[in-house]
Each structure stands twice: as C-alpha cells, then as structure tokens.
Amino acid sequence: MRFRFQPPVQLSSSGHHLLPLPTPPPFLSSSPSLSTCSISHHHRLMFSTFLLLGTTTPMTLEKTAVNLLSFWNCHSSSRCTSSFGIAFDIDGVILRGQNPIGNSPAALKRLCHDYSGNLKIPFLFLTNGGGTPESRRAIEMSQLLGVKILPSQVVQGHSSFRSLLNRFENDFIVATGKGEPELVMSEYGFRNVISLDDYASYFDNIDPVAQYKSWKVRQESNMLPFSMKSIQDVSLDRVKAAFIVSDPVDWGRDIQVLCDILSSRGLLGGEEEHQPPLFFAADDLQYQAAFPSERLGIGAFRIALESVFNRIHDKPLECTVFGKPNPFVFRNAEAILRHIWAFSCHGNAIRPEDEDSSSHSFKTLYMIGDNPLVDIKGALQAGHPWFSILTRTGVFRQTENHPEYPADVTVTGHLTRKLTSTIVILI
C-alpha cells in the first residue's frame, strides 16, 4: 500500500511535504477575551505546579487551578499575553461517550474568567473524532461540560479537509462515516458532495446483503445537493475523490462500494484505471468510548479496506491520511491558538495592521491525551513548543511510560467505580 501522512502540497526548505495551514475557522461575535498574564520570568518557579483533571479525590483540578491562576494573576506584567496554550483530546480524556470524566467540567471552567466562556488560558480540543460540523460539536460540548466552547476551539480529524477545498470544490465527491459526513463537507464549502449512503441507494443490488439489514441505509438529505438527483445523474457522474470523514457504520457495504469506485476511476462499470484520490480524516486503530475496553477506529477500517482492495487488484491502494499523529495537524492547532489569542486581544476582528499579533509564539503548548500512538507520537514529532502529557483515563493504562513513544509526563490514575486520573502540567 502506498501510504502518505499528508498530501504533497508544498515543500519546506528541508524537503518535507507541508500541509498548508487552513484558514482559521470563523469566530463568533461573542468570542473569548484572553487576559492571561505573562509569567515568562517566573516560568521556572512553577516546576511543581499541578493541574488535576478528573479525580474523585478532594484534590481536583478545580481546587488546584485556583492556586495556579492566582499565581499567574499576582505575577502579571501585561494583559492579553499567554506564554502557553493547551490542546485537550476529547475521548478518554474529557469525555467517555457522552459522560464527562470526573471533574473535567469544573477543570475547564477554571480556565475561563466566567461561565460565559471568556478565557484565561487559550485552549482547544484536538481530536481525531468527528462526523458532525465543528459548530454543532461546539454546542454539544458546551451543553455537556457547562463551558462555552466556540467552533474555533474544536479541531476534528476532518477539519484538515478544508485545505483540499481549492482542489475539489466543484468536483463530484463521495463522503462516508458516522454522523453527517455530507453536511460536514458541504459546510467546508464542497459544492458537489454526496454521502456514500445516498450514493449506494441509487444502484440496485450494489449491496448483495442489504435485504438482511434491519437498519435504514439511506439518509434523509432534504437540505443537501443530491436529495433530488436522478439515478442517471449519479450513475453517469464520475467520482473525483472519496473522503472517509469518520468511522463508517456499515463496513461491508462501504468496502464493497469504495472498491467499486476506486477500481473504476470513479465511474461504476467503467474500465480500471488509476484510482481516484482517497482521504482519511484519521487513522486511529483503537479509541476509548463508553464501553470499558477500546473500540476499533477509523484506522481499523482503513486496514480492512486495504486488505480487501489489495487482494482483488494488482495495484496497491493509495490513500492520504490526516489527523493526529500527523505533525502538521499540531502546527495547525498552534496557528489556531495564535489566532484565538490575537482575536481576543483586538476585539471583534483581526485588523490587517494587527497581523503581527497573530505571530505570537507560545513558549509551551501542552498536548493532553490518552493514546501514545496518536496524541504523544504527534506531539513528539511536532517538537518544540509541544509538551506531551499522557493520561491513564482511556487507551493507555500501563504502569510505565510507553516504550516507543514516551510522554514528557505520564499521569498516575486509578480505577474505582469511575475511572479517574490526574493530569500534571509542569510549567
């Protein structure tokens, strides 16, 4: 299999392929206002400062963060300056399924000035999950956590698909995965997208075992472009690219239809030629959901599709993978944090004359995650200023640090009736 972690968009001076930074998501009028104090000259004094997230013991992040934030306020030298930012993974760190882990809501509230969401510390959520637009996920997380979360603070695996808009904006593309993959791509600006559910429904007998499935296959897409398309329109239109937006629901059907598309140059029944581009939002083999043990992720689906495709075709499957641990995703997250900081300092808009403000450099960016192969590997590959913190609240539960991708800090957690953890941030 020809496997790439990022598309060859541009080359740096070192010859590495670079994923261009996407245009920062539009900020809401009620954006956060950062007023974190600059503590660069006190940085070393904070070596033993701890933020505790999710514990069920009395020493929680909610309690300890008060002391930390008081220290920052007492040693402030200027307002609207932050020497560091935080990127939280979601599944297995902040949430387990739809349930907050421990005291994570109280922990996040301590990073804000008040319950309206005005920030003391710039933070965002960096997750390989997805399936819904960032705007909708921000609303859901705000309700679950009791903290105002902006769309700009939610970076999902498929968020990087925005960088492909110029390439495929008007092309006929197929998107699949749980949730609403067609809506996700449409909101990014892709004008000619159809979900694989809808695409398959236009072809009789394309799924030979459909009659044995009890669930509804075709989605209702009244507001989306292909809801009124005729079968002739779809069957004669060549698919220019396929996007795996999130974990597919019907693996068997999706593997079959994707093999049809990828082996016929995007036109079912056509002659086999070079395959259309295939993009994965992420490549997690496993992730922590509500079930006690890990669940197979989008990476497992990639392996299954690759195995089948390579067994029935002479040419190996080609694909491009986004999401963590791609180091360029971490570069994107850093850029978004800088824009959040700059926007918060200059009001309702970043003016052209304030462009230099968006070049603010963080001394440290903390990646807090539960998966060594995704969160920690990505932070290590991204390098300075990223500092990795590995929790034992999700995928990782070993006693010792991960041998291949060791985190800068591992967090000792324990299992009670609720899984708990302590997150340590060494300032």
Short mmCIF file of C-alpha atoms in Angstrom, two decimals:
data_model
loop_
_atom_site.label_atom_id
_atom_site.label_comp_id
_atom_site.label_asym_id
_atom_site.label_seq_id
_atom_site.Cartn_x
_atom_site.Cartn_y
_atom_site.Cartn_z
CA MET A 1 0.00 0.00 0.00
CA ARG A 2 1.25 3.46 -0.83
CA PHE A 3 0.63 5.35 2.36
CA ARG A 4 1.06 9.08 2.88
CA PHE A 5 0.56 11.14 6.01
CA GLN A 6 -0.01 14.38 4.13
CA PRO A 7 -0.59 15.47 0.54
CA PRO A 8 2.38 16.93 -1.37
CA VAL A 9 1.05 20.45 -1.34
CA GLN A 10 4.27 22.36 -0.85
CA LEU A 11 7.86 21.75 0.16
CA SER A 12 9.78 23.29 3.00
CA SER A 13 13.44 24.17 2.77
CA SER A 14 14.23 20.78 4.30
CA GLY A 15 12.30 18.97 1.57
CA HIS A 16 9.43 17.79 3.74
CA HIS A 17 5.89 17.87 2.42
CA LEU A 18 3.92 20.53 4.21
CA LEU A 19 0.22 20.62 4.84
CA PRO A 20 -0.83 24.26 4.40
CA LEU A 21 -2.40 25.87 7.42
CA PRO A 22 -6.14 26.07 6.86
CA THR A 23 -7.91 29.36 7.07
CA PRO A 24 -8.80 29.77 10.74
CA PRO A 25 -12.46 28.96 11.38
CA PRO A 26 -14.74 31.99 11.53
CA PHE A 27 -15.01 33.40 15.03
CA LEU A 28 -18.31 34.15 16.63
CA SER A 29 -19.12 37.70 17.66
CA SER A 30 -19.11 36.52 21.28
CA SER A 31 -15.52 35.34 21.10
CA PRO A 32 -13.33 34.76 24.13
CA SER A 33 -11.26 37.55 25.60
CA LEU A 34 -7.88 36.40 26.83
CA SER A 35 -6.25 38.31 29.61
CA THR A 36 -3.73 35.77 30.82
CA CYS A 37 -0.75 37.34 32.49
CA SER A 38 2.73 37.00 31.10
CA ILE A 39 4.82 34.93 33.52
CA SER A 40 7.85 34.20 31.39
CA HIS A 41 10.30 35.35 34.07
CA HIS A 42 8.56 33.17 36.64
CA HIS A 43 8.34 30.11 34.40
CA ARG A 44 10.95 28.05 36.20
CA LEU A 45 9.44 28.76 39.60
CA MET A 46 6.33 26.80 38.63
CA PHE A 47 8.04 23.42 38.18
CA SER A 48 5.87 21.71 40.77
CA THR A 49 2.54 23.33 39.93
CA PHE A 50 -0.13 20.70 39.27
CA LEU A 51 -3.41 20.76 37.43
CA LEU A 52 -5.58 17.80 38.35
CA LEU A 53 -8.31 16.74 35.98
CA GLY A 54 -10.95 14.16 36.59
CA THR A 55 -10.02 12.91 40.05
CA THR A 56 -12.65 11.81 42.51
CA THR A 57 -10.36 12.72 45.42
CA PRO A 58 -10.63 16.12 47.16
CA MET A 59 -7.51 17.35 45.28
CA THR A 60 -9.12 18.19 41.93
CA LEU A 61 -8.20 20.42 39.05
CA GLU A 62 -10.98 22.73 40.18
CA LYS A 63 -9.23 23.24 43.52
CA THR A 64 -5.63 23.33 42.38
CA ALA A 65 -6.26 25.51 39.34
CA VAL A 66 -7.36 28.30 41.69
CA ASN A 67 -3.87 28.40 43.20
CA LEU A 68 -2.24 28.27 39.78
CA LEU A 69 -4.37 31.04 38.31
CA SER A 70 -3.87 33.17 41.41
CA PHE A 71 -0.13 32.86 40.91
CA TRP A 72 -0.44 33.98 37.29
CA ASN A 73 -2.58 36.97 38.24
CA CYS A 74 -0.22 38.04 41.02
CA HIS A 75 2.80 37.96 38.71
CA SER A 76 1.25 39.62 35.70
CA SER A 77 3.32 42.06 33.68
CA SER A 78 0.94 42.69 30.82
CA ARG A 79 -2.55 41.75 29.85
CA CYS A 80 -3.68 39.71 26.87
CA THR A 81 -0.50 37.67 26.82
CA SER A 82 -0.22 33.94 27.25
CA SER A 83 3.07 32.08 27.37
CA PHE A 84 1.37 28.72 26.82
CA GLY A 85 -1.73 27.04 25.45
CA ILE A 86 -3.44 23.69 25.91
CA ALA A 87 -4.77 21.09 23.46
CA PHE A 88 -7.09 18.51 25.02
CA ASP A 89 -8.00 15.24 23.40
CA ILE A 90 -11.69 14.51 23.96
CA ASP A 91 -12.48 10.78 24.04
CA GLY A 92 -10.80 9.17 27.04
CA VAL A 93 -9.60 12.50 28.49
CA ILE A 94 -12.55 14.89 28.76
CA LEU A 95 -15.47 12.60 27.89
CA ARG A 96 -16.27 8.91 27.96
CA GLY A 97 -19.04 8.58 25.46
CA GLN A 98 -21.43 11.40 26.41
CA ASN A 99 -20.33 11.49 30.06
CA PRO A 100 -17.69 13.87 31.42
CA ILE A 101 -14.75 12.13 33.08
CA GLY A 102 -14.50 13.04 36.74
CA ASN A 103 -14.41 16.78 37.32
CA SER A 104 -13.46 17.77 33.79
CA PRO A 105 -16.31 20.38 33.56
CA ALA A 106 -15.06 22.14 36.70
CA ALA A 107 -11.50 21.90 35.40
CA LEU A 108 -12.35 23.65 32.15
CA LYS A 109 -14.34 26.33 33.95
CA ARG A 110 -11.20 27.23 35.87
CA LEU A 111 -9.53 28.08 32.56
CA CYS A 112 -12.20 30.71 31.96
CA HIS A 113 -12.88 34.04 33.61
CA ASP A 114 -16.56 33.30 33.96
CA TYR A 115 -19.25 30.94 32.76
CA SER A 116 -19.77 32.89 29.55
CA GLY A 117 -16.56 31.38 28.21
CA ASN A 118 -14.12 34.30 28.40
CA LEU A 119 -10.74 32.63 28.57
CA LYS A 120 -7.89 33.00 31.00
CA ILE A 121 -5.82 30.39 29.18
CA PRO A 122 -6.08 29.69 25.42
CA PHE A 123 -7.18 26.09 24.88
CA LEU A 124 -8.82 23.97 22.24
CA PHE A 125 -9.90 20.38 21.68
CA LEU A 126 -7.73 18.40 19.27
CA THR A 127 -9.48 15.16 18.41
CA ASN A 128 -9.47 12.58 15.64
CA GLY A 129 -13.17 12.09 16.19
CA GLY A 130 -15.78 13.72 14.04
CA GLY A 131 -18.83 13.18 11.91
CA THR A 132 -20.54 16.45 12.79
CA PRO A 133 -19.64 20.04 11.89
CA GLU A 134 -17.39 21.88 14.34
CA SER A 135 -20.17 24.38 15.06
CA ARG A 136 -22.54 21.63 16.16
CA ARG A 137 -19.87 19.77 18.15
CA ALA A 138 -19.06 23.00 20.00
CA ILE A 139 -22.70 23.35 21.03
CA GLU A 140 -22.87 19.72 22.18
CA MET A 141 -19.70 20.02 24.25
CA SER A 142 -20.85 23.31 25.75
CA GLN A 143 -24.01 21.57 26.97
CA LEU A 144 -22.14 18.52 28.28
CA LEU A 145 -19.39 20.46 30.04
CA GLY A 146 -21.20 23.61 31.12
CA VAL A 147 -18.50 25.76 29.49
CA LYS A 148 -18.95 27.95 26.46
CA ILE A 149 -17.00 26.30 23.63
CA LEU A 150 -16.54 28.10 20.31
CA PRO A 151 -16.34 26.30 16.95
CA SER A 152 -12.81 27.67 16.61
CA GLN A 153 -11.86 25.64 19.70
CA VAL A 154 -12.90 22.33 18.13
CA VAL A 155 -10.35 20.80 15.76
CA GLN A 156 -11.52 17.41 14.48
CA GLY A 157 -9.81 14.85 12.29
CA HIS A 158 -11.65 16.01 9.19
CA SER A 159 -11.03 19.72 9.88
CA SER A 160 -7.93 19.48 7.68
CA PHE A 161 -10.14 18.63 4.70
CA ARG A 162 -10.65 22.38 4.37
CA SER A 163 -7.16 22.54 2.85
CA LEU A 164 -8.44 20.49 -0.13
CA LEU A 165 -11.27 22.84 -0.99
CA ASN A 166 -9.46 24.58 -3.83
CA ARG A 167 -8.71 21.21 -5.37
CA PHE A 168 -12.16 19.61 -5.18
CA GLU A 169 -14.60 22.46 -4.55
CA ASN A 170 -16.75 21.81 -7.63
CA ASP A 171 -15.89 18.15 -8.23
CA PHE A 172 -18.25 15.26 -7.59
CA ILE A 173 -17.04 13.63 -4.36
CA VAL A 174 -18.30 10.89 -2.03
CA ALA A 175 -18.09 11.12 1.77
CA THR A 176 -18.76 8.39 4.31
CA GLY A 177 -18.69 7.85 8.07
CA LYS A 178 -20.92 8.05 11.11
CA GLY A 179 -22.88 11.22 11.74
CA GLU A 180 -23.42 13.58 8.82
CA PRO A 181 -20.39 13.35 6.52
CA GLU A 182 -22.18 15.07 3.64
CA LEU A 183 -23.15 18.03 5.82
CA VAL A 184 -19.58 18.30 7.17
CA MET A 185 -18.10 18.54 3.69
CA SER A 186 -20.82 20.90 2.49
CA GLU A 187 -20.13 23.29 5.37
CA TYR A 188 -16.45 23.31 4.41
CA GLY A 189 -17.52 24.61 1.00
CA PHE A 190 -17.52 21.48 -1.18
CA ARG A 191 -20.37 22.06 -3.61
CA ASN A 192 -20.85 18.65 -5.21
CA VAL A 193 -20.74 16.11 -2.38
CA ILE A 194 -22.90 13.08 -1.71
CA SER A 195 -22.83 10.65 1.21
CA LEU A 196 -21.95 7.06 0.40
CA ASP A 197 -25.30 6.07 1.91
CA ASP A 198 -27.13 8.13 -0.70
CA TYR A 199 -24.74 7.17 -3.48
CA ALA A 200 -25.24 3.44 -2.90
CA SER A 201 -29.02 3.85 -2.79
CA TYR A 202 -29.05 4.90 -6.47
CA PHE A 203 -27.74 1.48 -7.61
CA ASP A 204 -29.93 -1.60 -7.37
CA ASN A 205 -28.26 -4.65 -5.83
CA ILE A 206 -24.94 -2.87 -5.21
CA ASP A 207 -25.08 -4.30 -1.67
CA PRO A 208 -25.97 -8.01 -2.04
CA VAL A 209 -26.88 -8.41 1.64
CA ALA A 210 -28.91 -5.21 2.04
CA GLN A 211 -32.15 -7.18 2.42
CA TYR A 212 -30.83 -8.75 5.63
CA LYS A 213 -30.08 -5.45 7.32
CA SER A 214 -32.59 -4.11 9.77
CA TRP A 215 -31.34 -0.52 9.78
CA LYS A 216 -32.22 2.22 7.36
CA VAL A 217 -29.42 2.70 4.85
CA ARG A 218 -30.26 5.91 3.04
CA GLN A 219 -30.09 9.16 4.98
CA GLU A 220 -32.67 11.88 4.67
CA SER A 221 -30.83 14.74 2.96
CA ASN A 222 -33.55 17.25 2.16
CA MET A 223 -31.25 20.24 2.57
CA LEU A 224 -28.28 18.80 0.70
CA PRO A 225 -27.42 18.90 -3.03
CA PHE A 226 -28.21 15.34 -4.04
CA SER A 227 -31.60 14.86 -2.40
CA MET A 228 -33.33 15.45 -5.73
CA LYS A 229 -30.72 13.92 -8.04
CA SER A 230 -31.92 11.29 -10.50
CA ILE A 231 -30.26 7.91 -10.78
CA GLN A 232 -29.00 8.87 -14.23
CA ASP A 233 -27.30 11.98 -12.86
CA VAL A 234 -25.40 9.94 -10.28
CA SER A 235 -24.62 6.87 -12.38
CA LEU A 236 -23.09 8.95 -15.19
CA ASP A 237 -21.12 11.34 -12.98
CA ARG A 238 -17.53 10.30 -12.27
CA VAL A 239 -16.48 10.38 -8.60
CA LYS A 240 -13.34 12.51 -8.41
CA ALA A 241 -12.42 11.70 -4.79
CA ALA A 242 -13.61 9.73 -1.76
CA PHE A 243 -13.43 11.03 1.81
CA ILE A 244 -13.63 8.91 4.96
CA VAL A 245 -14.89 11.61 7.30
CA SER A 246 -15.36 9.45 10.41
CA ASP A 247 -15.77 5.80 11.46
CA PRO A 248 -18.00 4.10 8.87
CA VAL A 249 -21.15 2.43 10.15
CA ASP A 250 -21.71 -0.26 7.51
CA TRP A 251 -18.20 -1.60 6.92
CA GLY A 252 -19.22 -4.36 4.50
CA ARG A 253 -21.28 -2.09 2.26
CA ASP A 254 -18.70 0.71 2.37
CA ILE A 255 -15.79 -1.57 1.50
CA GLN A 256 -17.74 -3.01 -1.43
CA VAL A 257 -18.82 0.36 -2.85
CA LEU A 258 -15.44 2.01 -2.29
CA CYS A 259 -13.74 -0.87 -4.09
CA ASP A 260 -16.18 -0.32 -6.97
CA ILE A 261 -15.41 3.40 -7.10
CA LEU A 262 -11.66 3.14 -6.62
CA SER A 263 -11.19 0.37 -9.17
CA SER A 264 -13.19 2.03 -11.96
CA ARG A 265 -11.71 5.53 -11.93
CA GLY A 266 -14.78 6.78 -10.14
CA LEU A 267 -17.37 5.62 -12.67
CA LEU A 268 -19.10 2.38 -11.69
CA GLY A 269 -18.86 -0.12 -14.51
CA GLY A 270 -16.00 1.76 -16.13
CA GLU A 271 -12.62 0.38 -17.07
CA GLU A 272 -9.99 0.01 -14.38
CA GLU A 273 -7.57 2.92 -14.43
CA HIS A 274 -5.69 4.98 -11.88
CA GLN A 275 -7.83 5.20 -8.75
CA PRO A 276 -9.42 8.45 -7.60
CA PRO A 277 -7.81 10.08 -4.55
CA LEU A 278 -8.83 8.60 -1.22
CA PHE A 279 -8.59 10.64 2.01
CA PHE A 280 -8.92 9.50 5.62
CA ALA A 281 -9.68 12.01 8.37
CA ALA A 282 -7.58 10.00 10.84
CA ASP A 283 -6.00 6.59 11.36
CA ASP A 284 -6.76 5.56 14.96
CA LEU A 285 -6.67 1.80 15.27
CA GLN A 286 -8.47 1.99 18.61
CA TYR A 287 -10.07 4.65 20.79
CA GLN A 288 -11.79 4.86 24.15
CA ALA A 289 -15.57 5.17 24.01
CA ALA A 290 -18.26 4.43 26.60
CA PHE A 291 -17.55 0.68 26.60
CA PRO A 292 -14.88 -0.34 29.16
CA SER A 293 -12.40 -1.69 26.60
CA GLU A 294 -11.16 0.07 23.47
CA ARG A 295 -13.21 0.11 20.27
CA LEU A 296 -11.93 -0.28 16.70
CA GLY A 297 -11.49 3.06 14.98
CA ILE A 298 -11.17 4.53 11.52
CA GLY A 299 -7.66 3.08 11.19
CA ALA A 300 -9.07 -0.42 11.53
CA PHE A 301 -11.45 0.32 8.68
CA ARG A 302 -8.51 1.52 6.56
CA ILE A 303 -6.68 -1.75 7.21
CA ALA A 304 -9.78 -3.75 6.24
CA LEU A 305 -10.31 -1.76 3.04
CA GLU A 306 -6.63 -2.00 2.13
CA SER A 307 -6.54 -5.76 2.70
CA VAL A 308 -9.56 -6.42 0.51
CA PHE A 309 -8.57 -3.97 -2.23
CA ASN A 310 -5.02 -5.30 -2.50
CA ARG A 311 -6.26 -8.90 -2.71
CA ILE A 312 -8.53 -8.22 -5.68
CA HIS A 313 -6.40 -5.68 -7.57
CA ASP A 314 -2.89 -5.67 -8.94
CA LYS A 315 -2.17 -2.09 -7.96
CA PRO A 316 -1.98 -1.33 -4.23
CA LEU A 317 -4.43 1.04 -2.61
CA GLU A 318 -3.28 4.65 -2.37
CA CYS A 319 -4.56 6.99 0.29
CA THR A 320 -3.74 10.15 2.22
CA VAL A 321 -4.21 10.26 5.98
CA PHE A 322 -4.89 13.36 8.08
CA GLY A 323 -5.44 13.75 11.81
CA LYS A 324 -3.11 13.04 14.72
CA PRO A 325 -0.26 12.00 14.81
CA ASN A 326 0.41 13.98 11.63
CA PRO A 327 2.76 16.71 12.94
CA PHE A 328 1.20 19.25 10.61
CA VAL A 329 -2.09 18.88 12.46
CA PHE A 330 -0.22 20.13 15.53
CA ARG A 331 1.14 23.05 13.52
CA ASN A 332 -2.42 23.87 12.52
CA ALA A 333 -3.54 23.70 16.15
CA GLU A 334 -0.74 26.08 17.13
CA ALA A 335 -1.81 28.53 14.42
CA ILE A 336 -5.44 28.38 15.57
CA LEU A 337 -4.41 29.05 19.16
CA ARG A 338 -2.42 32.06 17.97
CA HIS A 339 -5.45 33.40 16.10
CA ILE A 340 -7.66 32.87 19.14
CA TRP A 341 -5.13 34.86 21.18
CA ALA A 342 -4.80 37.63 18.59
CA PHE A 343 -8.54 37.89 18.02
CA SER A 344 -9.20 38.06 21.74
CA CYS A 345 -6.72 40.90 22.12
CA HIS A 346 -8.09 43.06 19.29
CA GLY A 347 -11.84 42.80 19.68
CA ASN A 348 -14.32 41.70 17.05
CA ALA A 349 -11.89 41.42 14.16
CA ILE A 350 -8.21 40.95 13.44
CA ARG A 351 -7.26 44.04 11.50
CA PRO A 352 -4.60 43.95 8.78
CA GLU A 353 -2.42 46.32 10.80
CA ASP A 354 -2.58 43.83 13.68
CA GLU A 355 -1.27 40.94 11.62
CA ASP A 356 1.94 40.80 13.63
CA SER A 357 -0.11 39.91 16.69
CA SER A 358 -1.06 36.57 15.17
CA SER A 359 2.61 35.63 15.03
CA HIS A 360 2.71 35.43 18.83
CA SER A 361 4.82 32.45 19.86
CA PHE A 362 3.91 30.19 22.74
CA LYS A 363 6.76 29.01 24.94
CA THR A 364 4.89 25.79 25.63
CA LEU A 365 1.89 24.01 24.15
CA TYR A 366 0.54 21.11 26.19
CA MET A 367 -0.95 18.09 24.42
CA ILE A 368 -3.07 16.16 26.92
CA GLY A 369 -4.10 12.78 25.54
CA ASP A 370 -4.69 9.12 26.35
CA ASN A 371 -3.26 7.45 23.23
CA PRO A 372 0.54 7.14 22.87
CA LEU A 373 0.35 6.19 19.19
CA VAL A 374 -1.73 9.26 18.34
CA ASP A 375 -1.51 12.07 20.90
CA ILE A 376 2.01 11.53 22.22
CA LYS A 377 3.60 10.46 18.95
CA GLY A 378 2.16 13.53 17.26
CA ALA A 379 3.45 15.90 19.93
CA LEU A 380 6.90 14.29 19.84
CA GLN A 381 7.08 14.56 16.06
CA ALA A 382 5.88 18.16 16.11
CA GLY A 383 8.64 19.09 18.54
CA HIS A 384 9.02 22.46 20.23
CA PRO A 385 6.92 24.01 21.73
CA TRP A 386 4.80 20.89 22.27
CA PHE A 387 4.94 19.14 25.66
CA SER A 388 3.12 15.81 25.96
CA ILE A 389 1.04 14.62 28.91
CA LEU A 390 -0.24 11.03 28.82
CA THR A 391 -3.25 10.11 30.96
CA ARG A 392 -4.42 6.70 32.07
CA THR A 393 -8.07 7.52 31.57
CA GLY A 394 -8.55 5.91 28.19
CA VAL A 395 -6.50 3.81 25.78
CA PHE A 396 -3.27 3.91 27.83
CA ARG A 397 -3.36 2.05 31.14
CA GLN A 398 0.18 0.73 31.57
CA THR A 399 2.19 1.30 34.72
CA GLU A 400 5.31 2.55 32.95
CA ASN A 401 5.67 5.16 30.25
CA HIS A 402 5.10 3.99 26.69
CA PRO A 403 8.37 2.40 25.45
CA GLU A 404 8.21 3.62 21.84
CA TYR A 405 6.54 6.99 22.27
CA PRO A 406 7.26 8.10 25.84
CA ALA A 407 5.37 11.17 27.04
CA ASP A 408 7.09 14.05 28.80
CA VAL A 409 4.80 13.32 31.74
CA THR A 410 2.66 10.29 32.50
CA VAL A 411 -0.28 10.68 34.82
CA THR A 412 -0.96 8.18 37.56
CA GLY A 413 -4.62 7.27 37.59
CA HIS A 414 -6.55 4.55 39.29
CA LEU A 415 -9.75 2.59 38.74
CA THR A 416 -12.65 2.84 41.14
CA ARG A 417 -16.26 2.59 40.15
CA LYS A 418 -15.39 5.52 37.93
CA LEU A 419 -12.15 5.75 36.05
CA THR A 420 -10.16 8.67 37.46
CA SER A 421 -6.99 10.44 36.55
CA THR A 422 -4.63 13.23 37.46
CA ILE A 423 -3.18 15.47 34.79
CA VAL A 424 0.14 17.05 35.68
CA ILE A 425 1.27 20.19 33.89
CA LEU A 426 4.84 21.20 34.65
CA ILE A 427 5.11 24.88 33.93
#
